[in-house]
mmCIF file of C-alpha atoms in Angstrom:
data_model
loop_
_atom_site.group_PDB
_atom_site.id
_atom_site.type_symbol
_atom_site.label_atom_id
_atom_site.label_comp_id
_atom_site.label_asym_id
_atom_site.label_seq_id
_atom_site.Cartn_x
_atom_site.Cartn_y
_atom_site.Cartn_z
ATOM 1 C CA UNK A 1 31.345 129.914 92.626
ATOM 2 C CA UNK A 2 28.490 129.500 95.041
ATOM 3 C CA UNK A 3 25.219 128.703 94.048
ATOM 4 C CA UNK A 4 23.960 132.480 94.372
ATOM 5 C CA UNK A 5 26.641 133.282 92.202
ATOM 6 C CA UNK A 6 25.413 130.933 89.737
ATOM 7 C CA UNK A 7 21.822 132.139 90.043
ATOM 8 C CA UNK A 8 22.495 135.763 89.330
ATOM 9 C CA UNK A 9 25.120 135.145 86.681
ATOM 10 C CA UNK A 10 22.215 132.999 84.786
ATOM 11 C CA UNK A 11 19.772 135.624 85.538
ATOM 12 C CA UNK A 12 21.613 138.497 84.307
ATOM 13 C CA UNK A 13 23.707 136.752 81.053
ATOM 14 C CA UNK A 14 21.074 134.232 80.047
ATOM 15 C CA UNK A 15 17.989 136.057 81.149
ATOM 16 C CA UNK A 16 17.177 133.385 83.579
ATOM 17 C CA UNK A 17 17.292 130.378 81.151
ATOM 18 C CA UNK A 18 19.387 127.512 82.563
ATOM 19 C CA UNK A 19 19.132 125.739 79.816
ATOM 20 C CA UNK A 20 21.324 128.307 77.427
ATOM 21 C CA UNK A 21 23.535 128.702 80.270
ATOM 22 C CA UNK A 22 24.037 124.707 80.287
ATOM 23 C CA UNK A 23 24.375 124.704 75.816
ATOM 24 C CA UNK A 24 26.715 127.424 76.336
ATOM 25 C CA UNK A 25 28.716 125.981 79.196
ATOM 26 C CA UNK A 26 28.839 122.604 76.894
ATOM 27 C CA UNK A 27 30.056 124.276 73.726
ATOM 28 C CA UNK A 28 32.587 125.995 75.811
ATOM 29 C CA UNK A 29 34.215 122.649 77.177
ATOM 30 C CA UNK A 30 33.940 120.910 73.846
ATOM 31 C CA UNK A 31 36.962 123.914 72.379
ATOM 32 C CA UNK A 32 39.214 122.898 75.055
ATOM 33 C CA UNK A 33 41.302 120.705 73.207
ATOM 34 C CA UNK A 34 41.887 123.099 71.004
ATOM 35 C CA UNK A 35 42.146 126.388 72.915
ATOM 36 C CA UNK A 36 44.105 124.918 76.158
ATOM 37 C CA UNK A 37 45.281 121.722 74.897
ATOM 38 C CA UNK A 38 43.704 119.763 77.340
ATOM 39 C CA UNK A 39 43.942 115.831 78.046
ATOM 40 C CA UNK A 40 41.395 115.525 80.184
ATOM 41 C CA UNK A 41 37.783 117.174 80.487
ATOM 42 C CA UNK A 42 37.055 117.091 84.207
ATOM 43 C CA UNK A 43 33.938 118.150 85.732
ATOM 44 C CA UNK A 44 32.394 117.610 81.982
ATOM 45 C CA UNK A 45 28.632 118.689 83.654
ATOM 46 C CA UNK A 46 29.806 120.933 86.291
ATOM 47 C CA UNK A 47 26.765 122.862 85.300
ATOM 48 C CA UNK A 48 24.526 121.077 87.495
ATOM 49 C CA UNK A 49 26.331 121.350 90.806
ATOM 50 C CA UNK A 50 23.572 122.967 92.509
ATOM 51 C CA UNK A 51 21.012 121.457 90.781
ATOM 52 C CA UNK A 52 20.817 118.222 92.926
ATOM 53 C CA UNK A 53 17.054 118.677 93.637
ATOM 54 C CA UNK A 54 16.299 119.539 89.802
ATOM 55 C CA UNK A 55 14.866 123.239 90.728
ATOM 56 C CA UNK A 56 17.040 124.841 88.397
ATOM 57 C CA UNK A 57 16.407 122.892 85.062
ATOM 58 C CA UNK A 58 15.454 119.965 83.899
ATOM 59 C CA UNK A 59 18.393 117.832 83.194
ATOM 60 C CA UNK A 60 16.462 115.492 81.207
ATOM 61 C CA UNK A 61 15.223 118.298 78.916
ATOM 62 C CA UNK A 62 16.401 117.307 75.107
ATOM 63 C CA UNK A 63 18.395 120.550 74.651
ATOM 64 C CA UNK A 64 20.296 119.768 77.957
ATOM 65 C CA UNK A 65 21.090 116.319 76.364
ATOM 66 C CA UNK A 66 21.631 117.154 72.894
ATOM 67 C CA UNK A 67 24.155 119.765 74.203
ATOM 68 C CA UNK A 68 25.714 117.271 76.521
ATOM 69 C CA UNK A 69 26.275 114.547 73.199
ATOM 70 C CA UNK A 70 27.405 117.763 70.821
ATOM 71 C CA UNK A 71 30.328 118.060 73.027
ATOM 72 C CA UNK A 72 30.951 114.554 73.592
ATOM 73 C CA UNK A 73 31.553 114.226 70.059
ATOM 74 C CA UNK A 74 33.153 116.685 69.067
ATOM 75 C CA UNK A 75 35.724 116.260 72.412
ATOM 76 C CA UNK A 76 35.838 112.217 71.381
ATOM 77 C CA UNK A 77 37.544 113.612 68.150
ATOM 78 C CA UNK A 78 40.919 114.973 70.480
ATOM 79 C CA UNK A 79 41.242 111.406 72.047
ATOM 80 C CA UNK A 80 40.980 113.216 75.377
ATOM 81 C CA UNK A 81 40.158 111.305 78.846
ATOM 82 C CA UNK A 82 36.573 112.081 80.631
ATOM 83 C CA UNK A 83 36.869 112.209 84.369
ATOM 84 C CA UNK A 84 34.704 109.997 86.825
ATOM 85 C CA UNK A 85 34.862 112.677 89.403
ATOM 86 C CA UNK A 86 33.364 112.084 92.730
ATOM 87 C CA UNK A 87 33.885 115.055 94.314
ATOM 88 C CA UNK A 88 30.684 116.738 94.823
ATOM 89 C CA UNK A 89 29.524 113.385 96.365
ATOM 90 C CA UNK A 90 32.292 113.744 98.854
ATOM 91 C CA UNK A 91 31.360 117.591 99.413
ATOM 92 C CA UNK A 92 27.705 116.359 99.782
ATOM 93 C CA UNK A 93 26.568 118.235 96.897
ATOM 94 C CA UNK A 94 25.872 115.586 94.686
ATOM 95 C CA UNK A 95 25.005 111.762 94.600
ATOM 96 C CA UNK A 96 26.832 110.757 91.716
ATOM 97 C CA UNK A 97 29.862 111.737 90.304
ATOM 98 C CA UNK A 98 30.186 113.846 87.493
ATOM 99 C CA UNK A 99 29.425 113.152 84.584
ATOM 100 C CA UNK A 100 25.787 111.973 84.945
ATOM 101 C CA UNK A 101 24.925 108.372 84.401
ATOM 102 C CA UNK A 102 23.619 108.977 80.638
ATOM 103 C CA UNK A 103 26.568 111.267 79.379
ATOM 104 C CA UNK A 104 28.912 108.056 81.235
ATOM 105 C CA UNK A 105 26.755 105.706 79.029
ATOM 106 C CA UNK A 106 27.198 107.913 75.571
ATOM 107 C CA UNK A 107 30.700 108.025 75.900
ATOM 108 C CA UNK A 108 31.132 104.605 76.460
ATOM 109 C CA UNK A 109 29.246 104.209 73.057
ATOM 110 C CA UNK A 110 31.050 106.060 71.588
ATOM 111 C CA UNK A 111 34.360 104.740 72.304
ATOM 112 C CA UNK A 112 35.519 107.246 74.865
ATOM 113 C CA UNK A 113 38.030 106.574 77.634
ATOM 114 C CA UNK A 114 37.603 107.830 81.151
ATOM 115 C CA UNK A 115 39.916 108.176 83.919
ATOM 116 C CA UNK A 116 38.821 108.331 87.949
ATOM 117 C CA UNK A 117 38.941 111.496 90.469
ATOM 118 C CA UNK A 118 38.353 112.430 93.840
ATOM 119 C CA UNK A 119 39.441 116.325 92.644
ATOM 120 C CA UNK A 120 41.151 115.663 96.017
ATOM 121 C CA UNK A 121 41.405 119.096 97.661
ATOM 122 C CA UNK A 122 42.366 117.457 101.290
ATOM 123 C CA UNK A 123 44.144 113.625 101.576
ATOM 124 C CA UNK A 124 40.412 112.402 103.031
ATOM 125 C CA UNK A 125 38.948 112.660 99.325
ATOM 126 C CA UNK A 126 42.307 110.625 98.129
ATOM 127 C CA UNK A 127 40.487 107.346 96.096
ATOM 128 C CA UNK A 128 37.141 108.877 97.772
ATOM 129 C CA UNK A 129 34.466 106.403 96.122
ATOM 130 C CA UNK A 130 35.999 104.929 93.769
ATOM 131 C CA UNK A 131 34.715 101.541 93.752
ATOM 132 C CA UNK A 132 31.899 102.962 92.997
ATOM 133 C CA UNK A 133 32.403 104.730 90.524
ATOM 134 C CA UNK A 134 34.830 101.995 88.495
ATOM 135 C CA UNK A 135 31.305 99.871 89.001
ATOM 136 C CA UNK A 136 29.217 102.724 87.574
ATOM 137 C CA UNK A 137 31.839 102.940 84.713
ATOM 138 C CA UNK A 138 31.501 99.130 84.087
ATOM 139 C CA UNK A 139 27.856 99.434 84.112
ATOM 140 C CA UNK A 140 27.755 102.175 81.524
ATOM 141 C CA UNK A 141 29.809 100.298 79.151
ATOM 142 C CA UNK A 142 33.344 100.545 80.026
ATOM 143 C CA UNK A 143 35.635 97.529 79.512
ATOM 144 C CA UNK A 144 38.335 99.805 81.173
ATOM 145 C CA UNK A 145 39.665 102.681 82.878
ATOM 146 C CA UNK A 146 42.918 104.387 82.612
ATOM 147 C CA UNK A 147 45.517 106.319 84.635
ATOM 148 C CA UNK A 148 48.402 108.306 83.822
ATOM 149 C CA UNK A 149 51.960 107.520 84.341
ATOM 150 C CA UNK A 150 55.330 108.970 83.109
ATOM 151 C CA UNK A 151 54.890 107.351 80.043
ATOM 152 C CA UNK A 152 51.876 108.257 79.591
ATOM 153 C CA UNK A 153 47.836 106.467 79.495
ATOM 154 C CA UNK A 154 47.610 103.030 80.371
ATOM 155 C CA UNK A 155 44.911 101.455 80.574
ATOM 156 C CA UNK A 156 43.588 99.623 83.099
ATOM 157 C CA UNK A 157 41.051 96.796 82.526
ATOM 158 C CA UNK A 158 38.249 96.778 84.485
#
């Protein structure tokens, strides 16, 4: 969706409160596991793709965070990979990849495993900052990265 979109859907189901919008967004990803199966959570804090410049909420606010562990832990539980996506920094929308530096951080403290992205939607975002990103993984606690392969995860130290 555009960020309009977002805006008026906020607006009109969350009267305006970004913040529920974000704990509800957050609760919804931490079911996936279970209602879709899902290996890995990608775009864990798509929520705050338009919120770049911090006018729409405050992403340090404690019930932005607290929602942001919740699901962490409960999603560490299904042994699922978190992506390193850095797509919005290759769409210009963002300058980090998703997830933000302190969710990266928590699930590296909590023994979660995370797996790069470009969310390549054209062959110029193929690998599209990933040094980068395996550096931003290493300096949020990660000993290592994994891909996927026929036989499934293997991890990759980094």
């Amino acid at each position: 969706m555009d960020k309009e979109t977002q805006v008026n859907g906020v607006n009109e189901y969350f009267g305006g409160d970004y913040l529920s919008f974000a704990e509800e967004y957050f609760k919804t990803v931490s079911k996936l596991p279970d209602t879709h199966k899902t290996d890995i959570i990608g775009h864990f804090d798509l929520v705050k793709i338009y919120n770049a410049d911090s006018s729409l909420f405050d992403e340090n606010a404690s019930r932005y965070i607290d929602a942001a562990k919740k699901a962490v832990d409960e999603l560490i539980k299904s042994d699922v990979l978190f992506e390193i996506n850095t797509g919005a920094i290759f769409r210009g929308r963002q300058q980090e990849p998703y997830p933000s530096r302190f969710i990266l951080k928590y699930i590296a403290e909590k023994g979660g495993k995370v797996i790069l992205s470009g969310d390549s939607h054209e062959t110029k975002a193929l690998g599209f900052n990933f040094e980068n990103s395996i550096k931003l993984a290493k300096d949020c606690g990660f000993k290592s990265i994994y891909t996927l392969t026929k036989s499934g995860k293997k991890e990759l130290e980094i």
